[in-house]
């Protein structure tokens, strides 16, 4: 299946990236991440993007929002995508949403909270006031203790970009090391942005 975020020959290395820390001396917690991705295999290759929040509520917490956007941008940059320049028309508009979902009560510890990130891409509409059809969508989630989303966002963003532009066929669960170099890089970018938003 053709990947329209990048040239096809780059797809294999992208799909293997989440596992780069396994067997290379990387230690840490293994997260069970749920992946659900769909795409349009006929869509053209896209490199320039713009980001738009799906909900105005995401803007309420400036620090967490800055952290989330920086994580998404860093993960996209690691795959060769770049933000549109001023006056440039993007290849795709990527809408994003993140937050806390369902909780799983546990007998002997705090409940496990679902943390999720959704990315949806569509080309700019040729007609003002209309929306083009979605070309890919990916939803990533992980269950962790605690109600904060910031710890999970680097993991979610890294995995989301790995699967954006692919079709998972069915919902999949994969194990990802918390200290994967790709996740650490994304986390560092997010932390710098959050500190700058104080």
GROMACS .gro file of C-alpha atoms in nm:
model
  198
    1UNK     CA    1   0.000   0.000   0.000
    2UNK     CA    2   0.132   0.342  -0.094
    3UNK     CA    3   0.221   0.585   0.182
    4UNK     CA    4   0.137   0.940   0.083
    5UNK     CA    5   0.328   1.114   0.361
    6UNK     CA    6   0.662   0.994   0.225
    7UNK     CA    7   0.813   0.810  -0.068
    8UNK     CA    8   0.732   0.434  -0.047
    9UNK     CA    9   1.095   0.329   0.015
   10UNK     CA   10   1.090   0.519   0.345
   11UNK     CA   11   0.791   0.326   0.479
   12UNK     CA   12   0.975   0.024   0.617
   13UNK     CA   13   1.213   0.228   0.832
   14UNK     CA   14   0.922   0.437   0.958
   15UNK     CA   15   0.722   0.137   1.068
   16UNK     CA   16   1.023  -0.010   1.248
   17UNK     CA   17   1.113   0.313   1.427
   18UNK     CA   18   0.896   0.262   1.738
   19UNK     CA   19   1.095  -0.055   1.812
   20UNK     CA   20   1.437   0.106   1.764
   21UNK     CA   21   1.508   0.106   2.136
   22UNK     CA   22   1.448  -0.267   2.182
   23UNK     CA   23   1.764  -0.471   2.181
   24UNK     CA   24   1.992  -0.166   2.155
   25UNK     CA   25   2.063  -0.114   2.522
   26UNK     CA   26   1.751   0.095   2.575
   27UNK     CA   27   1.575   0.025   2.903
   28UNK     CA   28   1.258   0.155   3.060
   29UNK     CA   29   0.886   0.092   3.075
   30UNK     CA   30   0.715  -0.082   2.785
   31UNK     CA   31   0.388   0.093   2.704
   32UNK     CA   32   0.098  -0.097   2.548
   33UNK     CA   33  -0.022   0.144   2.283
   34UNK     CA   34  -0.343   0.104   2.085
   35UNK     CA   35  -0.325   0.209   1.719
   36UNK     CA   36  -0.614   0.260   1.479
   37UNK     CA   37  -0.519   0.412   1.141
   38UNK     CA   38  -0.690   0.453   0.806
   39UNK     CA   39  -0.577   0.619   0.484
   40UNK     CA   40  -0.654   0.691   0.122
   41UNK     CA   41  -0.384   0.512  -0.079
   42UNK     CA   42  -0.456   0.727  -0.385
   43UNK     CA   43  -0.369   1.058  -0.216
   44UNK     CA   44  -0.053   1.236  -0.340
   45UNK     CA   45   0.271   1.263  -0.143
   46UNK     CA   46   0.255   1.548   0.109
   47UNK     CA   47   0.540   1.734   0.277
   48UNK     CA   48   0.419   2.083   0.378
   49UNK     CA   49   0.147   2.098   0.644
   50UNK     CA   50  -0.043   2.331   0.870
   51UNK     CA   51  -0.184   2.237   1.212
   52UNK     CA   52  -0.534   2.315   1.338
   53UNK     CA   53  -0.697   2.214   1.667
   54UNK     CA   54  -1.018   2.014   1.642
   55UNK     CA   55  -1.162   2.179   1.954
   56UNK     CA   56  -1.125   2.535   2.091
   57UNK     CA   57  -1.101   2.381   2.440
   58UNK     CA   58  -0.749   2.259   2.359
   59UNK     CA   59  -0.629   2.621   2.373
   60UNK     CA   60  -0.737   2.678   2.734
   61UNK     CA   61  -0.420   2.541   2.892
   62UNK     CA   62  -0.147   2.731   2.708
   63UNK     CA   63   0.141   2.526   2.850
   64UNK     CA   64  -0.004   2.185   2.770
   65UNK     CA   65  -0.117   2.307   2.429
   66UNK     CA   66   0.233   2.436   2.350
   67UNK     CA   67   0.374   2.104   2.467
   68UNK     CA   68   0.133   1.903   2.249
   69UNK     CA   69   0.192   2.111   1.936
   70UNK     CA   70   0.571   2.093   1.979
   71UNK     CA   71   0.554   1.715   2.020
   72UNK     CA   72   0.347   1.678   1.704
   73UNK     CA   73   0.572   1.913   1.505
   74UNK     CA   74   0.890   1.739   1.620
   75UNK     CA   75   0.750   1.397   1.530
   76UNK     CA   76   0.646   1.528   1.187
   77UNK     CA   77   0.988   1.686   1.130
   78UNK     CA   78   1.159   1.356   1.208
   79UNK     CA   79   0.962   1.206   0.916
   80UNK     CA   80   1.060   1.481   0.672
   81UNK     CA   81   0.747   1.694   0.690
   82UNK     CA   82   0.769   2.068   0.750
   83UNK     CA   83   0.536   2.352   0.846
   84UNK     CA   84   0.413   2.564   0.562
   85UNK     CA   85   0.603   2.887   0.509
   86UNK     CA   86   0.419   3.217   0.534
   87UNK     CA   87   0.212   3.259   0.220
   88UNK     CA   88   0.269   2.898   0.114
   89UNK     CA   89  -0.023   2.664   0.050
   90UNK     CA   90   0.017   2.345   0.256
   91UNK     CA   91  -0.012   2.002   0.100
   92UNK     CA   92  -0.228   1.891   0.392
   93UNK     CA   93  -0.406   2.043   0.689
   94UNK     CA   94  -0.353   1.825   0.996
   95UNK     CA   95  -0.620   1.859   1.262
   96UNK     CA   96  -0.537   1.733   1.609
   97UNK     CA   97  -0.714   1.640   1.929
   98UNK     CA   98  -0.585   1.500   2.257
   99UNK     CA   99  -0.719   1.436   2.603
  100UNK     CA  100  -0.830   1.196   2.872
  101UNK     CA  101  -1.080   0.926   2.787
  102UNK     CA  102  -1.227   0.636   2.982
  103UNK     CA  103  -1.087   0.510   3.310
  104UNK     CA  104  -1.034   0.149   3.417
  105UNK     CA  105  -1.085   0.102   3.793
  106UNK     CA  106  -0.833  -0.124   3.968
  107UNK     CA  107  -0.872  -0.294   4.303
  108UNK     CA  108  -0.530  -0.231   4.456
  109UNK     CA  109  -0.415   0.089   4.284
  110UNK     CA  110  -0.527   0.410   4.118
  111UNK     CA  111  -0.746   0.371   3.810
  112UNK     CA  112  -0.583   0.355   3.469
  113UNK     CA  113  -0.678   0.654   3.256
  114UNK     CA  114  -0.693   0.648   2.877
  115UNK     CA  115  -0.471   0.917   2.718
  116UNK     CA  116  -0.532   0.968   2.348
  117UNK     CA  117  -0.414   1.166   2.047
  118UNK     CA  118  -0.603   1.194   1.718
  119UNK     CA  119  -0.455   1.332   1.395
  120UNK     CA  120  -0.660   1.382   1.081
  121UNK     CA  121  -0.526   1.510   0.749
  122UNK     CA  122  -0.707   1.658   0.453
  123UNK     CA  123  -0.588   1.869   0.161
  124UNK     CA  124  -0.682   2.238   0.156
  125UNK     CA  125  -1.019   2.288  -0.004
  126UNK     CA  126  -1.022   2.440  -0.349
  127UNK     CA  127  -1.348   2.617  -0.264
  128UNK     CA  128  -1.373   2.860   0.026
  129UNK     CA  129  -1.611   2.746   0.298
  130UNK     CA  130  -1.593   2.376   0.210
  131UNK     CA  131  -1.386   2.089   0.349
  132UNK     CA  132  -1.194   1.842   0.137
  133UNK     CA  133  -1.223   1.471   0.212
  134UNK     CA  134  -1.002   1.323   0.482
  135UNK     CA  135  -0.696   1.144   0.340
  136UNK     CA  136  -0.575   0.981   0.661
  137UNK     CA  137  -0.671   0.952   1.024
  138UNK     CA  138  -0.489   0.793   1.314
  139UNK     CA  139  -0.598   0.749   1.677
  140UNK     CA  140  -0.338   0.647   1.935
  141UNK     CA  141  -0.415   0.571   2.298
  142UNK     CA  142  -0.246   0.435   2.608
  143UNK     CA  143  -0.378   0.357   2.956
  144UNK     CA  144  -0.173   0.499   3.244
  145UNK     CA  145  -0.226   0.599   3.603
  146UNK     CA  146  -0.281   0.967   3.671
  147UNK     CA  147  -0.495   1.232   3.505
  148UNK     CA  148  -0.219   1.433   3.332
  149UNK     CA  149  -0.185   1.410   2.955
  150UNK     CA  150   0.164   1.561   2.925
  151UNK     CA  151   0.359   1.247   3.013
  152UNK     CA  152   0.182   1.048   2.742
  153UNK     CA  153   0.194   1.303   2.460
  154UNK     CA  154   0.553   1.238   2.337
  155UNK     CA  155   0.479   0.866   2.314
  156UNK     CA  156   0.145   0.924   2.142
  157UNK     CA  157   0.285   1.176   1.892
  158UNK     CA  158   0.579   0.955   1.798
  159UNK     CA  159   0.361   0.650   1.735
  160UNK     CA  160   0.090   0.853   1.560
  161UNK     CA  161   0.332   0.986   1.299
  162UNK     CA  162   0.477   0.637   1.246
  163UNK     CA  163   0.131   0.512   1.148
  164UNK     CA  164  -0.006   0.822   0.974
  165UNK     CA  165  -0.059   0.747   0.609
  166UNK     CA  166  -0.099   0.374   0.667
  167UNK     CA  167  -0.392   0.142   0.722
  168UNK     CA  168  -0.379  -0.067   1.037
  169UNK     CA  169  -0.672  -0.273   0.898
  170UNK     CA  170  -0.790  -0.339   1.253
  171UNK     CA  171  -0.711  -0.185   1.589
  172UNK     CA  172  -0.365  -0.301   1.695
  173UNK     CA  173  -0.180  -0.306   2.027
  174UNK     CA  174   0.198  -0.260   2.016
  175UNK     CA  175   0.465  -0.240   2.288
  176UNK     CA  176   0.682   0.074   2.284
  177UNK     CA  177   0.978   0.147   2.517
  178UNK     CA  178   0.941   0.474   2.706
  179UNK     CA  179   1.308   0.560   2.647
  180UNK     CA  180   1.307   0.506   2.272
  181UNK     CA  181   1.541   0.772   2.122
  182UNK     CA  182   1.259   0.900   1.900
  183UNK     CA  183   1.031   0.953   2.201
  184UNK     CA  184   1.305   1.123   2.403
  185UNK     CA  185   1.369   1.365   2.116
  186UNK     CA  186   1.000   1.451   2.090
  187UNK     CA  187   0.970   1.489   2.469
  188UNK     CA  188   1.265   1.729   2.480
  189UNK     CA  189   1.108   1.949   2.211
  190UNK     CA  190   0.779   1.952   2.398
  191UNK     CA  191   0.943   2.039   2.730
  192UNK     CA  192   1.130   2.332   2.574
  193UNK     CA  193   0.808   2.467   2.424
  194UNK     CA  194   0.614   2.426   2.749
  195UNK     CA  195   0.880   2.611   2.947
  196UNK     CA  196   0.870   2.891   2.691
  197UNK     CA  197   0.491   2.921   2.735
  198UNK     CA  198   0.512   3.000   3.106
   0.00000   0.00000   0.00000
